mmCIF file of C-alpha atoms in Angstrom:
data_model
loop_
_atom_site.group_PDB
_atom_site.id
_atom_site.type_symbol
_atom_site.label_atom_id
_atom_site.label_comp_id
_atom_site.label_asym_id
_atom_site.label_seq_id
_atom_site.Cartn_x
_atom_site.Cartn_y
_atom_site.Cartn_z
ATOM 1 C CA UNK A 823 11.849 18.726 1.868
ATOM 2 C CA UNK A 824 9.400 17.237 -0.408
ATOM 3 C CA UNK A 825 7.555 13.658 -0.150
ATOM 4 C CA UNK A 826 10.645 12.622 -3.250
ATOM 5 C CA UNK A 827 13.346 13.818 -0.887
ATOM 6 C CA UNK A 828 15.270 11.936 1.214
ATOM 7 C CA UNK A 829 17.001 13.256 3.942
ATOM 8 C CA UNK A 830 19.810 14.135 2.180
ATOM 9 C CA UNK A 831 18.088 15.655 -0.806
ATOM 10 C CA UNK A 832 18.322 12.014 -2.902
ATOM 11 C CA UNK A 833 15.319 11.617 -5.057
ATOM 12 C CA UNK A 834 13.686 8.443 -3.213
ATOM 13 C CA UNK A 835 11.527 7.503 -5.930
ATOM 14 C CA UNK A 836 14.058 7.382 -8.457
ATOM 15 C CA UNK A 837 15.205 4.360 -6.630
ATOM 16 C CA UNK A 838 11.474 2.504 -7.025
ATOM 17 C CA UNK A 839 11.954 -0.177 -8.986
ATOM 18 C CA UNK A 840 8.788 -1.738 -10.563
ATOM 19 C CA UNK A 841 8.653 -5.580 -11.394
ATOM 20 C CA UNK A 842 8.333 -6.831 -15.445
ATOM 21 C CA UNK A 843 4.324 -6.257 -15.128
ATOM 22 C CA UNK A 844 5.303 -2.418 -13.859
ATOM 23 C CA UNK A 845 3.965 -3.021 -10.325
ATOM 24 C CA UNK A 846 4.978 -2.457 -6.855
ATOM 25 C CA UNK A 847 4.113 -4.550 -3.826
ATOM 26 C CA UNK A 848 2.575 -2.392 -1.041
ATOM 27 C CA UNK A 849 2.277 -3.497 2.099
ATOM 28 C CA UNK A 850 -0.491 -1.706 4.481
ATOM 29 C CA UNK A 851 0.127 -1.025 8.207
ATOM 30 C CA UNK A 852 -2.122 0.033 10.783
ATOM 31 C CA UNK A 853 -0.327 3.707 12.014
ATOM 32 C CA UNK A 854 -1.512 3.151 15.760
ATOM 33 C CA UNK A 855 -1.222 -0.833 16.507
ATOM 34 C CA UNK A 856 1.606 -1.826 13.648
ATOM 35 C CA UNK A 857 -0.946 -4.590 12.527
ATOM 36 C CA UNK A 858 -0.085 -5.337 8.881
ATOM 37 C CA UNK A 859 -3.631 -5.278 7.248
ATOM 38 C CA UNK A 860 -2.813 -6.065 3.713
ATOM 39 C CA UNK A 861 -0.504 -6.574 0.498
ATOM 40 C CA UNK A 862 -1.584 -4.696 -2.790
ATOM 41 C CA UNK A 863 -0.030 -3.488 -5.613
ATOM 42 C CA UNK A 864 0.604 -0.109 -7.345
ATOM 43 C CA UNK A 865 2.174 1.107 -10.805
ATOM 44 C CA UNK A 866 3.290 4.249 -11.161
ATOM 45 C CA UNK A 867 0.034 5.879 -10.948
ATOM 46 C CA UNK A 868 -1.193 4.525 -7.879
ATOM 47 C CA UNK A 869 1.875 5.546 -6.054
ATOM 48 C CA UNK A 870 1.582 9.186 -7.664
ATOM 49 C CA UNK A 871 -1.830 9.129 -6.380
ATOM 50 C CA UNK A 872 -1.508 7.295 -3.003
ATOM 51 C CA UNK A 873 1.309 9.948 -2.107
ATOM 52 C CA UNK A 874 -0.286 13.000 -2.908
ATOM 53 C CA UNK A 875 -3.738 12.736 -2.508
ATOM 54 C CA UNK A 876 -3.848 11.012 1.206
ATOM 55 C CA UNK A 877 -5.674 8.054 0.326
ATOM 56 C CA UNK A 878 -4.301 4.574 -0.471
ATOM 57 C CA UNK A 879 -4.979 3.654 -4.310
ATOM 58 C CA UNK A 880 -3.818 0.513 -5.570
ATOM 59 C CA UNK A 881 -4.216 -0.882 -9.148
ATOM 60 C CA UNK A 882 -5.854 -4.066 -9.424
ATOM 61 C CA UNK A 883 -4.438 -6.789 -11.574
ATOM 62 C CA UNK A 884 -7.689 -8.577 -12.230
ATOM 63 C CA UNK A 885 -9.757 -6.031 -12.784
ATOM 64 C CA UNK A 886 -7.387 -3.639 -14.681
ATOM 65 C CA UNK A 887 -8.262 -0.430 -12.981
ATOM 66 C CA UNK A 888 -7.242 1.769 -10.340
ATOM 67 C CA UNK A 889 -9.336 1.389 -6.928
ATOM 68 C CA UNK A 890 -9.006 3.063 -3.703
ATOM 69 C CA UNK A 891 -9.734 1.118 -0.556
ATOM 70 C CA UNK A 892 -13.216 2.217 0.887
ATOM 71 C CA UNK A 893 -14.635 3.876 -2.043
ATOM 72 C CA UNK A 894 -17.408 1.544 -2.185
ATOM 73 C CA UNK A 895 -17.166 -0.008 1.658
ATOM 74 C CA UNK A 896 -16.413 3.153 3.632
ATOM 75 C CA UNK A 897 -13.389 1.363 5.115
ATOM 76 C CA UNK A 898 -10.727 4.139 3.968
ATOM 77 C CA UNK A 899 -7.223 3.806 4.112
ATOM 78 C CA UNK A 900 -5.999 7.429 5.530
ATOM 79 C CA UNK A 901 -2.012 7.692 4.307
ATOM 80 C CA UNK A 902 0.565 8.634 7.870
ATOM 81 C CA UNK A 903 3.273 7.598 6.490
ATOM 82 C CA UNK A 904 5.416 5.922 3.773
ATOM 83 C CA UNK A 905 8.920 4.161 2.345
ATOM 84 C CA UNK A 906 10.368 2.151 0.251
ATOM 85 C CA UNK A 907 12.817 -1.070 1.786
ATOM 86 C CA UNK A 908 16.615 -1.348 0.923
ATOM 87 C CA UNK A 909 15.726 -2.594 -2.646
ATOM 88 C CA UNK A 910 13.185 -0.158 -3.370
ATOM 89 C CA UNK A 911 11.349 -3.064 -4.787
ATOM 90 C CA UNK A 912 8.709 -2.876 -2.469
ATOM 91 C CA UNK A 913 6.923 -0.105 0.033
ATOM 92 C CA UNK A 914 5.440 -0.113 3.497
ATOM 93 C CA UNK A 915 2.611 2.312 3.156
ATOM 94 C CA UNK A 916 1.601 3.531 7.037
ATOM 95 C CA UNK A 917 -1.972 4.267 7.627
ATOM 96 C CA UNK A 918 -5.500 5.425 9.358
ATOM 97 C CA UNK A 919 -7.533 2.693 8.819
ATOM 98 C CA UNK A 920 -11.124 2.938 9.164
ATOM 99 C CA UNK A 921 -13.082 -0.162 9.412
ATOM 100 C CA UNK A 922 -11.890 -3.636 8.490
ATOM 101 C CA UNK A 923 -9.188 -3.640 5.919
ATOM 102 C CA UNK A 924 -9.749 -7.160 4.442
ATOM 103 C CA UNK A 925 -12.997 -7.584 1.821
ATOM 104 C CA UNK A 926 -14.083 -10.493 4.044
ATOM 105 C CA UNK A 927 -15.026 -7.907 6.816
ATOM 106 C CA UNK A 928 -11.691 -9.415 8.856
ATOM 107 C CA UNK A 929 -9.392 -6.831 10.501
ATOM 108 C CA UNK A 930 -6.998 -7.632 8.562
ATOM 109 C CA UNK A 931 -6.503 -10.117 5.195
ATOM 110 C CA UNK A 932 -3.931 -12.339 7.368
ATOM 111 C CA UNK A 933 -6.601 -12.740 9.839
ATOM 112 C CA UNK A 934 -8.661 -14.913 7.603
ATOM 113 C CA UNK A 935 -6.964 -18.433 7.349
ATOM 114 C CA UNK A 936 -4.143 -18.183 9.898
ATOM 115 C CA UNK A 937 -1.271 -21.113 9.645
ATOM 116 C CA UNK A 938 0.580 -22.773 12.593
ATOM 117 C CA UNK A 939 4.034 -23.127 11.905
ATOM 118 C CA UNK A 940 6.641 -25.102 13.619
ATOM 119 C CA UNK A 941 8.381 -22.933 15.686
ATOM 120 C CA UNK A 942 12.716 -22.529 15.548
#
């Protein structure tokens, strides 16, 4: 079975479907705790490369380029795991992390300005 196989042989990334601007939400989890440590994007590209290089890459809609995380800050996103959800409009990428995910130094980006909602 290869990383575009599903289970039963369907090509999963047939079913990825890119918004107008060609992107694709991915959401970053910690492998070990389940922590969600971020929300980036990816074209085609970045997925290509993100699933078959072992390292997340994301491209970046203000700068117009491809980055992968840690390149610069060390903090490296090592790929587990990977899928899209039901839509295949956007995918839960699983991960190693090393260091802090969030630019801030945080943990995590949803660490930095947490909200207190009223509770249901």
């Amino acid at each position: 079975m290869t990383l575009r196989q599903a289970q039963d042989g369907a090509d999963v990334l047939d079913r990825v479907r890119f918004d107008a601007n060609g992107l694709l939400p991915a959401i970053i989890q910690e492998e070990s705790t389940k922590d969600v440590l971020m929300l980036g994007y990816m074209d085609a590209e970045a997925l290509r490369r993100t699933l078959t290089e072992g390292r997340v890459t994301f491209w970046s809609r203000s700068r117009r380029e491809y980055w992968r995380k840690g390149d610069t800050s060390g903090h490296v996103q090592h790929v587990r795991g990977a899928s899209l959800d039901c839509d295949g409009d956007t995918i839960l990428v699983t991960v190693h992390q090393v260091g802090p995910a969030c630019h801030t130094g945080a943990h995590a980006c949803f660490d930095v300005d947490p909200l207190t909602p009223v509770l249901g």
